[in-house]
CSV table of C-alpha atoms in Angstrom, one decimal:
chain,number,residue,atom,x,y,z
Q,1,MET,CA,-12.8,13.9,-15.9
Q,2,SER,CA,-9.9,12.4,-13.7
Q,3,GLU,CA,-7.2,14.9,-12.2
Q,4,GLY,CA,-4.4,15.4,-14.6
Q,5,ARG,CA,-6.4,14.6,-17.7
Q,6,THR,CA,-7.1,17.0,-20.4
Q,7,VAL,CA,-10.3,18.4,-21.1
Q,8,PRO,CA,-10.9,18.5,-24.9
Q,9,ASN,CA,-11.8,21.8,-26.4
Q,10,LEU,CA,-14.9,21.0,-28.4
Q,11,ALA,CA,-16.3,18.3,-25.8
Q,12,ARG,CA,-19.5,20.2,-25.2
Q,13,LEU,CA,-19.9,20.8,-28.8
Q,14,LEU,CA,-19.7,17.1,-29.2
Q,15,GLU,CA,-22.6,16.8,-26.0
Q,16,ALA,CA,-24.7,18.9,-28.1
Q,17,ALA,CA,-23.9,17.5,-31.3
Q,18,ALA,CA,-25.0,14.1,-30.0
Q,19,LYS,CA,-28.4,14.9,-29.7
Q,20,SER,CA,-29.1,15.2,-33.4
Q,21,PRO,CA,-31.1,11.9,-34.4
Q,22,LYS,CA,-28.5,10.7,-37.1
Q,23,LEU,CA,-25.3,11.0,-34.3
Q,24,ALA,CA,-28.0,9.1,-31.5
Q,25,ARG,CA,-28.2,6.7,-34.0
Q,26,LEU,CA,-24.4,6.0,-34.4
Q,27,ALA,CA,-24.1,5.4,-30.8
Q,28,GLU,CA,-26.6,3.2,-30.4
Q,29,LEU,CA,-25.1,0.8,-33.4
Q,30,ALA,CA,-21.7,1.3,-31.7
Q,31,SER,CA,-22.6,0.5,-28.7
Q,32,SER,CA,-25.0,-2.4,-29.5
Q,33,SER,CA,-24.8,-3.8,-33.2
Q,34,ASP,CA,-22.6,-6.2,-34.5
Q,35,ARG,CA,-23.8,-5.7,-38.2
Q,36,PRO,CA,-21.6,-3.6,-40.5
Q,37,VAL,CA,-22.0,-0.1,-40.9
Q,38,ASP,CA,-21.4,2.7,-43.5
Q,39,VAL,CA,-21.5,6.2,-42.2
Q,40,VAL,CA,-21.8,8.6,-45.2
Q,41,ALA,CA,-20.1,11.9,-43.7
Q,42,VAL,CA,-17.9,14.7,-45.5
Q,43,PRO,CA,-14.1,15.0,-44.2
Q,44,GLY,CA,-14.8,17.6,-41.6
Q,45,ALA,CA,-17.6,15.5,-39.9
Q,46,ARG,CA,-15.3,12.2,-39.7
Q,47,PRO,CA,-13.4,13.5,-36.3
Q,48,LEU,CA,-16.9,14.2,-35.2
Q,49,ALA,CA,-18.4,10.7,-35.9
Q,50,LEU,CA,-15.6,8.5,-34.8
Q,51,ALA,CA,-15.7,10.6,-31.2
Q,52,GLN,CA,-19.1,9.8,-31.3
Q,53,ALA,CA,-18.5,6.2,-32.3
Q,54,ALA,CA,-15.6,5.9,-29.5
Q,55,LYS,CA,-17.5,7.0,-26.7
Q,56,HIS,CA,-20.4,4.3,-26.9
Q,57,ALA,CA,-18.0,1.2,-28.2
Q,58,ALA,CA,-17.4,-1.3,-25.7
Q,59,GLY,CA,-14.1,-1.6,-27.1
Q,60,PRO,CA,-11.3,0.6,-28.9
Q,61,VAL,CA,-11.8,2.1,-32.2
Q,62,LEU,CA,-9.1,1.5,-34.9
Q,63,ALA,CA,-9.5,3.9,-37.5
Q,64,ILE,CA,-7.4,3.2,-40.7
Q,65,THR,CA,-6.3,6.2,-43.6
Q,66,ALA,CA,-5.1,6.2,-47.2
Q,67,THR,CA,-2.0,7.8,-46.3
Q,68,SER,CA,0.0,8.8,-43.2
Q,69,ARG,CA,-0.5,12.7,-43.5
Q,70,GLU,CA,-4.1,11.9,-43.1
Q,71,ALA,CA,-3.9,9.9,-40.2
Q,72,GLU,CA,-1.9,12.5,-38.1
Q,73,GLU,CA,-4.5,15.0,-39.2
Q,74,LEU,CA,-7.3,12.6,-38.0
Q,75,ALA,CA,-5.7,12.3,-34.5
Q,76,GLU,CA,-5.2,15.7,-34.7
Q,77,SER,CA,-8.4,16.6,-35.0
Q,78,LEU,CA,-10.0,14.1,-32.4
Q,79,ALA,CA,-8.0,15.5,-29.4
Q,80,SER,CA,-11.0,18.5,-30.0
Q,81,PHE,CA,-13.3,16.1,-29.1
Q,82,ILE,CA,-11.6,13.1,-26.8
Q,83,ALA,CA,-8.6,13.5,-24.4
Q,84,GLU,CA,-5.5,13.4,-26.0
Q,85,GLU,CA,-4.6,10.1,-23.4
Q,86,ASP,CA,-7.7,8.2,-25.1
Q,87,ILE,CA,-6.0,8.7,-28.6
Q,88,ALA,CA,-3.0,7.1,-30.2
Q,89,LEU,CA,-1.1,7.4,-33.6
Q,90,TYR,CA,0.7,3.8,-34.9
Q,91,PRO,CA,2.7,5.0,-38.0
Q,92,ALA,CA,3.9,3.3,-40.7
Q,93,TRP,CA,7.7,2.3,-41.5
Q,94,GLU,CA,8.5,4.8,-44.4
Q,95,THR,CA,9.8,1.9,-45.8
Q,96,LEU,CA,8.8,-1.4,-47.9
Q,97,PRO,CA,9.1,-4.4,-45.9
Q,98,HIS,CA,11.6,-6.2,-48.4
Q,99,GLU,CA,13.8,-3.0,-48.4
Q,100,ARG,CA,17.5,-3.0,-47.3
Q,101,LEU,CA,16.7,0.3,-45.8
Q,102,SER,CA,15.7,0.4,-41.8
Q,103,PRO,CA,12.9,2.3,-40.8
Q,104,ARG,CA,13.6,5.6,-38.4
Q,105,SER,CA,14.2,4.6,-35.2
Q,106,ASP,CA,11.5,7.3,-33.9
Q,107,THR,CA,9.2,5.6,-35.9
Q,108,VAL,CA,9.9,2.6,-34.6
Q,109,GLY,CA,10.0,4.2,-30.8
Q,110,ALA,CA,6.7,5.6,-31.1
Q,111,ARG,CA,5.6,2.0,-32.5
Q,112,LEU,CA,6.8,0.3,-29.4
Q,113,GLU,CA,5.6,2.8,-27.0
Q,114,LEU,CA,2.2,1.8,-28.2
Q,115,LEU,CA,2.9,-1.9,-28.1
Q,116,HIS,CA,3.8,-1.4,-24.5
Q,117,ARG,CA,1.0,0.7,-23.5
Q,118,LEU,CA,-1.0,-2.3,-25.0
Q,119,HIS,CA,0.2,-5.3,-23.6
Q,120,ALA,CA,0.0,-3.4,-19.8
Q,121,GLY,CA,-3.8,-3.5,-20.8
Q,122,ASP,CA,-4.1,0.6,-21.1
Q,123,VAL,CA,-5.7,0.6,-24.2
Q,124,PRO,CA,-6.3,4.0,-26.0
Q,125,ARG,CA,-10.0,4.6,-27.2
Q,126,VAL,CA,-9.1,5.7,-30.6
Q,127,ILE,CA,-5.9,4.1,-32.6
Q,128,VAL,CA,-5.4,5.6,-36.2
Q,129,THR,CA,-2.9,4.4,-38.7
Q,130,PRO,CA,-2.5,4.8,-42.2
Q,131,VAL,CA,-3.3,1.7,-44.1
Q,132,ARG,CA,0.5,0.6,-44.3
Q,133,GLY,CA,0.9,0.1,-40.8
Q,134,ALA,CA,-2.6,-2.0,-40.6
Q,135,LEU,CA,-1.4,-4.3,-43.7
Q,136,GLN,CA,2.0,-4.9,-42.7
Q,137,PRO,CA,3.1,-7.7,-40.7
Q,138,GLN,CA,5.0,-7.6,-37.9
Q,139,LEU,CA,6.7,-9.4,-35.5
Q,140,LYS,CA,4.8,-10.8,-32.3
Q,141,GLY,CA,5.5,-10.1,-28.8
Q,142,LEU,CA,6.7,-6.5,-29.8
Q,143,GLY,CA,4.7,-5.2,-26.0
Q,144,VAL,CA,7.0,-7.7,-24.3
Q,145,LEU,CA,10.3,-6.1,-24.8
Q,146,GLU,CA,11.3,-4.3,-21.7
Q,147,PRO,CA,12.4,-0.8,-22.1
Q,148,VAL,CA,15.1,0.9,-19.8
Q,149,GLU,CA,13.8,3.0,-17.0
Q,150,LEU,CA,15.2,4.7,-14.6
Q,151,ARG,CA,15.0,7.4,-12.4
Q,152,ARG,CA,17.4,9.5,-10.0
Q,153,GLY,CA,18.4,7.6,-6.8
Q,154,ASP,CA,18.0,3.9,-8.3
Q,155,GLU,CA,21.0,1.5,-8.6
Q,156,THR,CA,22.2,0.0,-11.4
Q,157,ASP,CA,25.9,-1.3,-13.4
Q,158,LEU,CA,26.9,1.2,-15.7
Q,159,THR,CA,28.2,-1.9,-17.8
Q,160,ASP,CA,25.3,-4.6,-17.6
Q,161,LEU,CA,23.1,-0.8,-18.8
Q,162,ALA,CA,25.4,-0.4,-21.5
Q,163,VAL,CA,24.9,-4.1,-22.7
Q,164,HIS,CA,21.2,-3.7,-21.8
Q,165,LEU,CA,21.4,-0.8,-24.4
Q,166,VAL,CA,22.9,-2.6,-27.1
Q,167,ASP,CA,20.3,-5.5,-26.7
Q,168,LEU,CA,18.2,-3.2,-27.8
Q,169,ALA,CA,19.7,-2.0,-30.7
Q,170,TYR,CA,21.4,1.1,-29.8
Q,171,GLU,CA,24.5,1.9,-31.2
Q,172,ARG,CA,27.5,2.8,-28.9
Q,173,VAL,CA,29.5,5.8,-30.0
Q,174,ASP,CA,32.0,8.4,-29.0
Q,175,LEU,CA,29.4,11.3,-29.4
Q,176,VAL,CA,26.2,11.1,-29.4
Q,177,GLU,CA,24.1,12.9,-32.0
Q,178,LYS,CA,21.4,11.3,-33.3
Q,179,ARG,CA,18.5,8.8,-32.0
Q,180,GLY,CA,19.8,5.7,-31.3
Q,181,GLU,CA,23.2,6.3,-30.0
Q,182,PHE,CA,24.9,6.3,-26.7
Q,183,ALA,CA,27.9,6.8,-25.1
Q,184,VAL,CA,29.6,6.2,-21.6
Q,185,ARG,CA,32.9,7.8,-20.1
Q,186,GLY,CA,33.8,7.3,-16.8
Q,187,GLY,CA,31.0,7.6,-14.6
Q,188,ILE,CA,28.5,9.4,-17.4
Q,189,LEU,CA,26.0,7.7,-19.7
Q,190,ASP,CA,24.6,9.6,-22.8
Q,191,VAL,CA,21.5,8.4,-24.6
Q,192,PHE,CA,19.4,9.6,-27.0
Q,193,PRO,CA,16.2,7.4,-26.6
Q,194,PRO,CA,14.1,6.8,-29.9
Q,195,THR,CA,10.6,8.8,-28.6
Q,196,ALA,CA,12.9,11.9,-26.9
Q,197,GLN,CA,12.9,15.5,-27.9
Q,198,HIS,CA,16.6,15.7,-26.7
Q,199,PRO,CA,19.3,13.1,-25.5
Q,200,LEU,CA,19.9,12.5,-22.0
Q,201,ARG,CA,22.6,12.5,-19.3
Q,202,LEU,CA,23.1,10.2,-16.7
Q,203,GLU,CA,25.4,11.5,-14.0
Q,204,PHE,CA,26.7,7.9,-11.5
Q,205,PHE,CA,27.9,8.5,-8.2
Q,206,GLY,CA,29.3,4.6,-8.0
Q,207,ASP,CA,26.0,2.6,-9.0
Q,208,GLU,CA,23.4,5.3,-8.0
Q,209,VAL,CA,21.9,7.6,-10.7
Q,210,ASP,CA,22.7,11.2,-9.5
Q,211,SER,CA,21.4,13.5,-11.8
Q,212,ILE,CA,19.2,13.0,-15.3
Q,213,ARG,CA,19.4,16.1,-17.7
Q,214,GLU,CA,18.8,16.9,-21.4
Q,215,PHE,CA,21.6,17.8,-23.2
Q,216,SER,CA,22.4,19.9,-26.4
Q,217,VAL,CA,23.2,17.9,-29.7
Q,218,ALA,CA,25.2,21.0,-31.0
Q,219,ASP,CA,27.4,21.7,-28.3
Q,220,GLN,CA,26.8,19.0,-25.6
Q,221,ARG,CA,25.9,21.4,-22.8
Q,222,SER,CA,23.5,20.0,-20.1
Q,223,LEU,CA,20.4,21.4,-20.3
Q,224,ASP,CA,17.4,21.3,-18.3
Q,225,GLU,CA,17.0,18.1,-15.4
Q,226,VAL,CA,14.2,15.7,-16.2
Q,227,ASP,CA,12.4,12.8,-13.7
Q,228,ALA,CA,13.2,9.6,-15.9
Q,229,LEU,CA,14.8,7.9,-18.4
Q,230,ARG,CA,12.9,5.5,-20.7
Q,231,ALA,CA,14.5,4.1,-23.6
Q,232,VAL,CA,12.5,2.1,-25.2
Q,233,ALA,CA,14.0,-0.4,-28.4
Q,234,CYS,CA,15.3,1.4,-31.6
Q,235,ARG,CA,14.7,-1.7,-34.0
Q,236,GLU,CA,11.6,-4.4,-33.9
Q,237,LEU,CA,14.4,-7.1,-34.8
Q,238,LEU,CA,16.5,-8.1,-32.1
Q,239,LEU,CA,19.7,-9.6,-32.4
Q,240,THR,CA,18.4,-12.7,-30.0
Q,241,ASP,CA,20.6,-16.0,-29.8
Q,242,ASP,CA,17.9,-17.4,-32.3
Q,243,VAL,CA,17.9,-14.8,-34.3
Q,244,ARG,CA,22.0,-15.3,-34.5
Q,245,GLU,CA,21.8,-18.5,-35.2
Q,246,ARG,CA,19.1,-18.3,-37.9
Q,247,ALA,CA,21.4,-15.6,-39.6
Q,248,ALA,CA,24.1,-18.1,-39.7
Q,249,GLU,CA,22.6,-20.5,-41.3
Q,250,LEU,CA,20.3,-18.1,-43.7
Q,251,GLY,CA,24.7,-16.9,-44.8
Q,252,GLU,CA,25.7,-20.5,-45.4
Q,253,THR,CA,22.8,-21.2,-47.7
Q,254,PHE,CA,22.7,-18.2,-49.4
Q,255,PRO,CA,25.9,-16.7,-50.7
Q,256,GLY,CA,24.5,-13.5,-51.8
Q,257,LEU,CA,23.8,-12.6,-48.0
Q,258,ALA,CA,26.8,-13.9,-46.6
Q,259,ASP,CA,28.2,-10.7,-45.6
Q,260,MET,CA,25.0,-9.0,-44.2
Q,261,CYS,CA,24.3,-12.4,-42.2
Q,262,ALA,CA,27.8,-12.9,-40.5
Q,263,LYS,CA,27.6,-9.6,-39.3
Q,264,LEU,CA,23.7,-10.3,-37.4
Q,265,ALA,CA,25.6,-14.0,-36.5
Q,266,GLN,CA,28.2,-11.4,-34.6
Q,267,GLY,CA,25.4,-9.2,-33.1
Q,268,ILE,CA,25.8,-6.2,-35.0
Q,269,PRO,CA,22.9,-4.5,-36.3
Q,270,VAL,CA,22.9,-3.8,-40.1
Q,271,GLU,CA,20.7,-1.4,-42.3
Q,272,GLY,CA,18.0,-3.0,-43.6
Q,273,MET,CA,18.5,-6.2,-41.5
Q,274,GLU,CA,14.2,-6.0,-40.6
Q,275,SER,CA,14.1,-6.8,-44.5
Q,276,LEU,CA,14.9,-10.2,-43.1
Q,277,LEU,CA,12.1,-10.5,-40.9
Q,278,PRO,CA,10.6,-13.5,-42.1
Q,279,ALA,CA,13.3,-15.6,-42.5
Q,280,LEU,CA,15.3,-14.7,-39.1
Q,281,ALA,CA,12.1,-14.4,-37.1
Q,282,GLY,CA,9.9,-17.3,-39.0
Q,283,THR,CA,6.2,-16.8,-40.7
Q,284,ASP,CA,4.5,-18.1,-37.9
Q,285,GLN,CA,6.0,-15.0,-35.5
Q,286,LEU,CA,4.2,-12.4,-37.6
Q,287,GLN,CA,0.8,-10.9,-37.0
Q,288,LEU,CA,-1.2,-7.6,-38.5
Q,289,PHE,CA,-1.3,-4.8,-35.6
Q,290,GLN,CA,-5.3,-5.4,-35.3
Q,291,GLU,CA,-4.7,-8.6,-34.1
Q,292,ILE,CA,-3.4,-7.4,-30.7
Q,293,LEU,CA,-6.3,-5.4,-29.8
Q,294,PRO,CA,-9.2,-7.2,-28.2
Q,295,ARG,CA,-12.4,-9.2,-29.8
Q,296,ASP,CA,-14.7,-6.1,-29.2
Q,297,ALA,CA,-12.4,-3.7,-31.0
Q,298,LEU,CA,-14.0,-1.2,-33.7
Q,299,ILE,CA,-12.1,-0.8,-37.1
Q,300,VAL,CA,-13.5,1.8,-39.1
Q,301,ALA,CA,-11.9,2.2,-42.5
Q,302,ILE,CA,-12.0,6.0,-43.8
Q,303,GLU,CA,-12.7,6.2,-47.4
Q,304,PRO,CA,-12.2,2.4,-48.4
Q,305,GLU,CA,-12.2,2.9,-52.1
Q,306,ARG,CA,-9.0,5.0,-51.3
Q,307,ILE,CA,-7.8,2.6,-48.6
Q,308,ARG,CA,-8.2,-0.7,-51.4
Q,309,SER,CA,-6.8,1.3,-53.9
Q,310,ARG,CA,-3.8,2.4,-51.9
Q,311,ALA,CA,-3.5,-1.6,-50.5
Q,312,LEU,CA,-3.3,-2.6,-54.4
Q,313,ASP,CA,-0.6,0.0,-54.9
Q,314,LEU,CA,1.4,-1.6,-52.3
Q,315,VAL,CA,1.2,-4.9,-52.5
Q,316,ALA,CA,1.9,-4.7,-56.4
Q,317,THR,CA,5.2,-2.2,-55.2
Q,318,SER,CA,6.2,-4.8,-52.3
Q,319,ASN,CA,6.0,-8.0,-54.6
Q,320,GLU,CA,7.9,-6.2,-57.6
Q,321,PHE,CA,11.0,-4.9,-55.6
Q,322,LEU,CA,10.6,-8.7,-53.4
Q,323,GLU,CA,11.6,-10.3,-56.7
Q,324,ALA,CA,14.0,-7.6,-57.9
Q,325,SER,CA,15.8,-6.8,-54.6
Q,326,TRP,CA,16.6,-10.3,-53.7
Q,327,ALA,CA,16.7,-11.9,-57.0
Q,328,ALA,CA,20.5,-11.6,-56.8
Q,329,ALA,CA,20.6,-12.6,-53.5
Q,330,ALA,CA,19.7,-16.1,-53.8
Q,331,ALA,CA,22.0,-16.5,-56.3
Q,332,GLY,CA,24.1,-19.8,-56.5
Q,333,ALA,CA,21.5,-21.2,-53.4
Q,334,GLU,CA,19.1,-24.3,-54.1
Q,335,ALA,CA,16.2,-22.5,-53.6
Q,336,PRO,CA,14.9,-19.0,-53.4
Q,337,VAL,CA,14.9,-17.1,-50.2
Q,338,ASP,CA,11.3,-17.0,-49.3
Q,339,LEU,CA,10.1,-13.5,-47.8
Q,340,GLY,CA,7.0,-13.2,-49.0
Q,341,ALA,CA,5.3,-13.6,-45.6
Q,342,GLY,CA,6.4,-10.1,-44.7
Q,343,THR,CA,4.7,-8.4,-47.4
Q,344,PHE,CA,1.3,-6.3,-47.2
Q,345,HIS,CA,-1.7,-8.4,-46.8
Q,346,ASP,CA,-4.9,-7.6,-48.8
Q,347,LEU,CA,-7.7,-5.6,-47.4
Q,348,ALA,CA,-10.2,-8.0,-47.8
Q,349,GLU,CA,-8.3,-10.3,-45.9
Q,350,ALA,CA,-7.1,-8.0,-43.0
Q,351,ARG,CA,-11.1,-7.7,-42.7
Q,352,THR,CA,-12.1,-11.5,-42.7
Q,353,ALA,CA,-9.5,-11.7,-40.4
Q,354,ALA,CA,-11.4,-9.2,-38.1
Q,355,LEU,CA,-14.3,-10.4,-38.5
Q,356,ALA,CA,-13.5,-14.0,-37.9
Q,357,LYS,CA,-12.1,-12.6,-34.7
Q,358,GLY,CA,-15.2,-11.0,-33.8
Q,359,GLN,CA,-14.1,-7.4,-34.4
Q,360,ARG,CA,-16.5,-5.4,-36.1
Q,361,TRP,CA,-15.6,-3.3,-39.3
Q,362,TRP,CA,-17.3,0.0,-40.2
Q,363,THR,CA,-16.8,2.2,-43.1
Q,364,ILE,CA,-16.7,5.9,-43.3
Q,365,SER,CA,-17.4,7.6,-47.1
Q,366,PRO,CA,-18.5,10.6,-48.3
Q,367,PHE,CA,-21.0,9.4,-50.7
Q,368,ALA,CA,-23.2,6.4,-50.3
Q,369,ALA,CA,-23.1,3.7,-52.8
Q,370,ALA,CA,-25.5,3.9,-56.1
Q,371,PRO,CA,-27.5,1.2,-56.1
Q,372,GLU,CA,-25.9,0.3,-59.8
Q,373,GLU,CA,-22.3,0.3,-57.6
Q,374,ASP,CA,-24.0,-1.8,-55.3
Q,375,ALA,CA,-24.8,-4.6,-58.6
Q,376,VAL,CA,-21.1,-4.1,-59.5
Q,377,ALA,CA,-19.9,-5.0,-56.8
Q,378,ALA,CA,-21.7,-8.1,-56.2
Q,379,GLU,CA,-21.0,-9.3,-59.4
Q,380,LEU,CA,-17.3,-9.0,-59.2
Q,381,ALA,CA,-17.1,-10.3,-56.1
Q,382,ALA,CA,-19.1,-13.2,-57.3
Q,383,ILE,CA,-16.5,-13.5,-59.8
Q,384,THR,CA,-13.5,-13.0,-58.2
Q,385,GLY,CA,-14.8,-15.1,-55.0
Q,386,GLU,CA,-13.5,-12.3,-53.1
Q,387,PRO,CA,-15.8,-11.6,-49.7
Q,388,LEU,CA,-18.2,-8.0,-50.2
Q,389,THR,CA,-17.0,-5.1,-48.8
Q,390,SER,CA,-18.2,-2.2,-47.8
Q,391,GLY,CA,-17.8,0.8,-50.7
Q,392,GLY,CA,-17.7,-2.2,-52.4
Q,393,VAL,CA,-20.9,-3.1,-50.6
Q,394,ASP,CA,-21.9,-5.1,-47.8
Q,395,ASP,CA,-25.4,-6.8,-48.0
Q,396,ASP,CA,-25.9,-7.0,-44.3
Q,397,ALA,CA,-24.2,-3.3,-43.8
Q,398,ILE,CA,-26.6,-0.4,-42.3
Q,399,THR,CA,-26.1,2.9,-43.7
Q,400,VAL,CA,-26.5,5.9,-41.6
Q,401,ASP,CA,-26.2,9.4,-43.9
Q,402,LEU,CA,-25.5,12.0,-40.9
Q,403,ALA,CA,-26.6,14.5,-43.9
Q,404,PHE,CA,-23.5,16.9,-42.8
Q,405,ALA,CA,-22.7,19.8,-45.2
Q,406,GLU,CA,-19.2,21.2,-45.1
Q,407,THR,CA,-19.0,25.1,-44.5
Q,408,PRO,CA,-18.4,27.3,-47.4
Q,409,ARG,CA,-14.9,28.8,-47.5
Q,410,TYR,CA,-15.3,32.5,-46.4
Q,411,HIS,CA,-11.8,33.3,-47.3
Q,412,GLY,CA,-12.0,36.2,-45.0
Q,413,ASN,CA,-15.3,37.7,-46.3
Q,414,THR,CA,-16.8,38.1,-42.7
Q,415,ALA,CA,-20.0,40.2,-44.1
Q,416,GLN,CA,-20.8,37.0,-45.8
Q,417,LEU,CA,-20.4,34.9,-42.7
Q,418,VAL,CA,-22.5,37.0,-40.6
Q,419,ALA,CA,-25.1,37.2,-43.0
Q,420,ASP,CA,-25.1,33.4,-43.0
Q,421,MET,CA,-24.9,33.3,-39.1
Q,422,GLN,CA,-28.1,35.5,-38.9
Q,423,THR,CA,-30.4,33.0,-41.2
Q,424,TRP,CA,-28.8,29.8,-39.2
Q,425,THR,CA,-30.3,31.4,-36.3
Q,426,ARG,CA,-33.7,32.8,-37.8
Q,427,GLU,CA,-33.9,29.0,-38.9
Q,428,GLY,CA,-33.8,28.2,-35.4
Q,429,ARG,CA,-30.4,26.3,-36.1
Q,430,ALA,CA,-27.7,26.0,-33.0
Q,431,VAL,CA,-24.1,27.9,-34.2
Q,432,ALA,CA,-20.9,27.4,-33.2
Q,433,VAL,CA,-18.2,29.1,-34.7
Q,434,VAL,CA,-14.9,27.2,-34.4
Q,435,TYR,CA,-11.1,28.5,-35.1
Q,436,PRO,CA,-8.2,26.5,-35.2
Q,437,ALA,CA,-6.3,29.5,-33.2
Q,438,LEU,CA,-7.3,32.6,-31.3
Q,439,GLY,CA,-6.2,35.3,-33.7
Q,440,GLY,CA,-8.8,34.1,-36.1
Q,441,ALA,CA,-11.4,34.0,-34.1
Q,442,GLU,CA,-10.6,37.7,-32.7
Q,443,ARG,CA,-10.5,38.8,-36.1
């Protein structure tokens, strides 16, 4: 372990468990096999299985969950087996692609931070994202956007710095109160980056950064000094000259968008402008997140049936919202505004694209598919013409049943816990009792 890296609490447990034949088989497949793999594991064993696969896979592991909460919980659980520096969460927008609401700036900031990291070649071992984050098209080249980075002693023109922040979709205000805002007063710059816990105050001596401190939003008082400012963009659609020109043309073509597009053409960010992403940036400039990952990436769908069901709901809801929301905007135009390229992709489409790029596709499910379910899935695939996917079933897939069982929920029944531990040790098993906090372990 290199200096400065965290040591996972359960790293030794992973090493011990990895000696079991099933997990050893998982490591072998992760390191060498190009065939799809269906892993059968109870929910509690998923972090262990993913950590084992990530440890031996040649490239990064992208784990896709059904919901955002599950993604956050999985990333937190993985940190017990893998160093936190090697785990990244790629959050999804809270809004639908065509909803006239912009995603939160902290969500955008977290996404851009990871995209910057990938662009720089610093690829995490495991990336976790909910299905809506994996299936929503995003603008190409977001990782190339240069954030504002300043340290004490650096020199920069404060006026140019303010212009740069505006270009990154920060809003200039008199008093900074929320993320994505900045204010300039004399030789002082207050700015609230979307990924920061507190806003930062930079005091300049001429063009030199004299100090950088956090400050309180409530009373505007300066707090602790910090090493540097790093301010990523607040939006995933920036109002470049090309975008502004397209906005002006769009406003002339579609009367219902005239007011919105007029502001965009002047370089003024508007709530919900991301909903026009396909029209303002061009459909050829959109891609799925997995397309950014290298060819040797391993994509793992957690509970594929739930993911598929969630994906179908997202596609249906997004399409309904698209038709309802933009029907009035197209009134009086020769053709309806075409924003279809920005809607969620189908899970089978995403899987096909991944396999075509050379990436691998695994699944983790709590149960193995029954033979009759396999037959029904195969018949359905033959009728629809869609590729047969795991959970759905893939004829070429390798099934690895880890044969793990969930532990009983003792609910404070210490006597039963002790009795079970004594039974397991008499059977020759190795027993590890893990608590999320010290208090529970002491009790």
